[in-house]
mmCIF file of C-alpha atoms in Angstrom:
data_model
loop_
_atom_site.group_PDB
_atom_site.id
_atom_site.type_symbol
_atom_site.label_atom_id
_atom_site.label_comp_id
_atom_site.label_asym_id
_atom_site.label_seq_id
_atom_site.Cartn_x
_atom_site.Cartn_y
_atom_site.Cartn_z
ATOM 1 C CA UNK Q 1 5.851 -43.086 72.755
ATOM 2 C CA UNK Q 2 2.478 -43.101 74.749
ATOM 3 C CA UNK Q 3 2.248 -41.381 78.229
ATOM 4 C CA UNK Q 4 2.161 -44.622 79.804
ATOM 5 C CA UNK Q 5 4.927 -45.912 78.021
ATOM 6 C CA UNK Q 6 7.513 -43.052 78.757
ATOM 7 C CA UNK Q 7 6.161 -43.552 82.284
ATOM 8 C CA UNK Q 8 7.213 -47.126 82.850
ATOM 9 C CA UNK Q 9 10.112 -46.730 80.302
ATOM 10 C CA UNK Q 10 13.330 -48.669 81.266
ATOM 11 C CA UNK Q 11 11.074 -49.860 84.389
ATOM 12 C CA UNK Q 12 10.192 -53.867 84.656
ATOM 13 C CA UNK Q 13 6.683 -54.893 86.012
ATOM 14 C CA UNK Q 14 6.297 -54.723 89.558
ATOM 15 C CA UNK Q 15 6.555 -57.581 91.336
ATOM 16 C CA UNK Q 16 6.964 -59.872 94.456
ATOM 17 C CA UNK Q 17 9.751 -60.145 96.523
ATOM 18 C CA UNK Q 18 11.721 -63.425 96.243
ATOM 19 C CA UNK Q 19 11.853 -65.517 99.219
ATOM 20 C CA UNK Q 20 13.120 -69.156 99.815
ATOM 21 C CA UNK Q 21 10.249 -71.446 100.912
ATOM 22 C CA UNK Q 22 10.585 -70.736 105.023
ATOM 23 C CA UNK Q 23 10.203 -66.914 104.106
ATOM 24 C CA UNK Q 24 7.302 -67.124 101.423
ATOM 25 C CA UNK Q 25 5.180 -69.832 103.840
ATOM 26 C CA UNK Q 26 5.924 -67.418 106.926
ATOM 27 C CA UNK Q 27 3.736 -64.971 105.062
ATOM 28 C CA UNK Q 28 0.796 -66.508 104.715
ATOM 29 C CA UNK Q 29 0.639 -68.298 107.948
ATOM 30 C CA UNK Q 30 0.542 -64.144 109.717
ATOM 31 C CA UNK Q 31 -2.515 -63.417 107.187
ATOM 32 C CA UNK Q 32 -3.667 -67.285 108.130
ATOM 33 C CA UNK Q 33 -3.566 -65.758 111.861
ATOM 34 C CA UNK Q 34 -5.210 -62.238 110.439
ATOM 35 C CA UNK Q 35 -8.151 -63.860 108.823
ATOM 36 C CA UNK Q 36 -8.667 -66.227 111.859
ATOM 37 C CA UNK Q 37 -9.024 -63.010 113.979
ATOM 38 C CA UNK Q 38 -10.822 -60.908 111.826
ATOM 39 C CA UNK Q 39 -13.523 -63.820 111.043
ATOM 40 C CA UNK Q 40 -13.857 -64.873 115.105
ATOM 41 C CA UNK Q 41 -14.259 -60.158 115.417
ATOM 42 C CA UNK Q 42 -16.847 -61.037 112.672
ATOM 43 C CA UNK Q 43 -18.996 -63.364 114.656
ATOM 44 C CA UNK Q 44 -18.707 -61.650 117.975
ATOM 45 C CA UNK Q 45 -20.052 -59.003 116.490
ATOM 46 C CA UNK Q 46 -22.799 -60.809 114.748
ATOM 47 C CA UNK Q 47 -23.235 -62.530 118.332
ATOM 48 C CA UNK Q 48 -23.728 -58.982 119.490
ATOM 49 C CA UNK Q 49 -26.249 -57.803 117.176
ATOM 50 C CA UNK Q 50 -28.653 -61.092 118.052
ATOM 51 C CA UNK Q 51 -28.564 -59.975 121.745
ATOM 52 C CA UNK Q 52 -30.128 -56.588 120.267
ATOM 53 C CA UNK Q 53 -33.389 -55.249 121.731
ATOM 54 C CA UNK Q 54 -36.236 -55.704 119.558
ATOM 55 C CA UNK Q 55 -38.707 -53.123 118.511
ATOM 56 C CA UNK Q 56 -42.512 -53.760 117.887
ATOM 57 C CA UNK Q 57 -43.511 -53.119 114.215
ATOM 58 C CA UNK Q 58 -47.503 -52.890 113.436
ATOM 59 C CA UNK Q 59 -49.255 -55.686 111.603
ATOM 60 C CA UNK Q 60 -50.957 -53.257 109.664
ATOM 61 C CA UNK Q 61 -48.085 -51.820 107.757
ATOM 62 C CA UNK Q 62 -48.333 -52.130 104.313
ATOM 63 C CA UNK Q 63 -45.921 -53.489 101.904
ATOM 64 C CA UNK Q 64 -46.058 -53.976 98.291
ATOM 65 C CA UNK Q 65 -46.369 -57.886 97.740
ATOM 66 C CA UNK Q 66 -46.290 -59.763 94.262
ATOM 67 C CA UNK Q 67 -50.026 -58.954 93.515
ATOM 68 C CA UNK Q 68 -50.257 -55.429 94.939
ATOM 69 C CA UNK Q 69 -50.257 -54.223 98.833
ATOM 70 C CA UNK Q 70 -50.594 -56.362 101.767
ATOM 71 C CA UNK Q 71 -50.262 -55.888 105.229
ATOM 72 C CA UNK Q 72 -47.380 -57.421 107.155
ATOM 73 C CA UNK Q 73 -49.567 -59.888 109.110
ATOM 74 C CA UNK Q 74 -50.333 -61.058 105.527
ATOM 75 C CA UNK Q 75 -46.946 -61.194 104.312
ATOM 76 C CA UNK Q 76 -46.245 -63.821 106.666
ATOM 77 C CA UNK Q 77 -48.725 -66.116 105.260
ATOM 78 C CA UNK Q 78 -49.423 -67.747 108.297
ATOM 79 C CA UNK Q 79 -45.364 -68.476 109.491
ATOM 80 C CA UNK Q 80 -43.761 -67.504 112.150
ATOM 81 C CA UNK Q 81 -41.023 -65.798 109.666
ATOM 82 C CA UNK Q 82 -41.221 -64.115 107.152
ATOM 83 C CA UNK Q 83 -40.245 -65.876 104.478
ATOM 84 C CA UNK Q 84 -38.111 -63.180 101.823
ATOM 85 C CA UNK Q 85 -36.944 -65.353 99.338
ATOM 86 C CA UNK Q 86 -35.934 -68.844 98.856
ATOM 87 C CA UNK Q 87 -33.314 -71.053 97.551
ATOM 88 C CA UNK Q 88 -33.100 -75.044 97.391
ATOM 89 C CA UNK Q 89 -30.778 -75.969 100.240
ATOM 90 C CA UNK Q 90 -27.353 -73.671 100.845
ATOM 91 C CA UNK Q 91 -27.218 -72.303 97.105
ATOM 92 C CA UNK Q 92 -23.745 -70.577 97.249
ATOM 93 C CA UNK Q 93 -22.738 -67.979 99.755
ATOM 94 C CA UNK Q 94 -19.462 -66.942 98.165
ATOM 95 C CA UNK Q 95 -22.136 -65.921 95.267
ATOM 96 C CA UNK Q 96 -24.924 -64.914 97.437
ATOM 97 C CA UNK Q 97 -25.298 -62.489 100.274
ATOM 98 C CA UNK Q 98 -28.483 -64.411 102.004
ATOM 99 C CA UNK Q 99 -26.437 -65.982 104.980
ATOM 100 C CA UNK Q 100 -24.277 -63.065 105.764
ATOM 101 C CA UNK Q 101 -27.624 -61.362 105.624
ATOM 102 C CA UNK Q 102 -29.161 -63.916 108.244
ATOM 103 C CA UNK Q 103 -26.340 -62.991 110.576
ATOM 104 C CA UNK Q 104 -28.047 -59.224 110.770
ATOM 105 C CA UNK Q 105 -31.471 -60.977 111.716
ATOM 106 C CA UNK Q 106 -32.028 -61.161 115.512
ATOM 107 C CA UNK Q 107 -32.273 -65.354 115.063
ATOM 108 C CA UNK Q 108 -28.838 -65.587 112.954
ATOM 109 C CA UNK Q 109 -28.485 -68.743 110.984
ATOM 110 C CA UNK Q 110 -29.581 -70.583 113.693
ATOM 111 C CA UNK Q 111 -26.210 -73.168 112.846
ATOM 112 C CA UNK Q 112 -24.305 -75.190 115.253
ATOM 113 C CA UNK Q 113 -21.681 -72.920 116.081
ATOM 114 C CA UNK Q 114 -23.381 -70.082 115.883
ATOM 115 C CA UNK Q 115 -23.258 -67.800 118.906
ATOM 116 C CA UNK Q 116 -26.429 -67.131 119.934
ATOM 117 C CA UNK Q 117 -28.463 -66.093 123.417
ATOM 118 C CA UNK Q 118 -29.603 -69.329 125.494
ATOM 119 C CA UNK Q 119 -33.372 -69.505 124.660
ATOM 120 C CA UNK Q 120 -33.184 -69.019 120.761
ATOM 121 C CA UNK Q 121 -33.958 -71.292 118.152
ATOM 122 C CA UNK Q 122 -31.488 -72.944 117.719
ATOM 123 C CA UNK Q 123 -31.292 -76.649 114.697
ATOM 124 C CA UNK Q 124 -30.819 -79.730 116.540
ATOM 125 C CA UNK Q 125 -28.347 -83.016 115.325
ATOM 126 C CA UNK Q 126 -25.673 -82.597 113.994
ATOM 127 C CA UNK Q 127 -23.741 -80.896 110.400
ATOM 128 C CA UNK Q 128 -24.838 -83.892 108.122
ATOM 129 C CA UNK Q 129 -28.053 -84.152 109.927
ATOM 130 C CA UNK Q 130 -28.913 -80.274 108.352
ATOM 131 C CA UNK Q 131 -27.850 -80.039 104.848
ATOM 132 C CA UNK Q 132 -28.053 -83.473 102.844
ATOM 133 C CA UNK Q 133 -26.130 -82.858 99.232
ATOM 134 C CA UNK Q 134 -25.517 -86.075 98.583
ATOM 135 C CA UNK Q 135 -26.853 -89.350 97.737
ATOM 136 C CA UNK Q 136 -24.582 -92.760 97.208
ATOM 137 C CA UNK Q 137 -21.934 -90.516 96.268
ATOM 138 C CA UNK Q 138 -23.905 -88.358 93.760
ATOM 139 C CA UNK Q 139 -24.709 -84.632 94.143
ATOM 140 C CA UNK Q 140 -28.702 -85.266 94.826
ATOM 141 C CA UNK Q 141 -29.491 -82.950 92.227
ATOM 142 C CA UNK Q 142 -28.069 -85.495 89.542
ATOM 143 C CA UNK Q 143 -30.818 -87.965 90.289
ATOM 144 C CA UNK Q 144 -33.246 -86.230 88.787
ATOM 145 C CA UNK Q 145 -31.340 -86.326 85.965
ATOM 146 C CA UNK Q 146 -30.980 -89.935 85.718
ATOM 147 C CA UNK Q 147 -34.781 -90.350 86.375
ATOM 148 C CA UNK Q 148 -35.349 -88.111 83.524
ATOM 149 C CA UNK Q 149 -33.315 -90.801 81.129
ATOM 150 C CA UNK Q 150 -30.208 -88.719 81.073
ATOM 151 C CA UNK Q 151 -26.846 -89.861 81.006
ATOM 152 C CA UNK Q 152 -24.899 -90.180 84.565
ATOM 153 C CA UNK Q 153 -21.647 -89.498 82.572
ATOM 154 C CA UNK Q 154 -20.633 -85.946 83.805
ATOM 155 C CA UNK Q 155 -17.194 -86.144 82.080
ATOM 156 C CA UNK Q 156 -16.975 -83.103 79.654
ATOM 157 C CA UNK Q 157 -17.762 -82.947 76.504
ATOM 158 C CA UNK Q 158 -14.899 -82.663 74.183
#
């Protein structure tokens, strides 16, 4: 017998409680209430951080850029912001820190709901007016696709 085994000997798995279905959907209606709470803390605080003081950087500093140093004046290529990477429209934040990363920035995502000091940029119009994803009922990336003289059948293959 293994250590493990004479551990858990004559034990069963742990598991969940059993609950009838009042009990069971009382539980995740308190986290429900949790997450609510702990995502509005979230942007309070990221409301917070915009209202920041800034502090002045030089130009001059020099970074290391894709084809050796540049200053930061350069870096910005002639924008307003400095642009750090990019990504065709939202890409996936589950996957990808960028927009949580944007809340740290004194601007924030600059979105609709966003909390932000009167004064800052802020997008104008409204959701659908910001990201467009699709087209006559096709994700827009699946044009190209069809203009390439691809099939539009997305069912899998088998």
């Amino acid at each position: 017998m293994t250590d493990r085994e004479s551990r858990t000997a004559g034990r069963a798995p742990a598991s969940p409680a059993v609950a009838d279905r009042a009990a069971f959907q009382a539980e995740p209606d308190r986290l429900r209430e949790r997450e609510k709470a702990h995502t509005r803390e979230g942007d309070a605080i990221a409301a917070a951080r915009r209202r920041l003081p800034m502090a002045e950087v030089a130009a001059d500093l020099v970074l290391t850029g894709p084809d050796g140093p540049v200053t930061l004046l350069e870096a910005f290529e002639g924008r307003r912001q400095l642009v750090a990477c990019w990504t065709t429209l939202r890409g996936v934040e589950a996957m990808d820190y960028g927009y949580a990363l944007m809340d740290l920035t004194v601007y924030g995502r600059q979105e609709l709901w966003e909390d932000s000091p009167s004064g800052r940029p802020r997008v104008q119009g409204t959701p659908a007016d910001h990201v467009r994803l699709r087209s006559d009922g096709r994700p827009i990336p699946q044009w190209s696709r069809l203009a390439a003289g691809r099939s539009g059948d997305l069912a899998p293959r088998s």
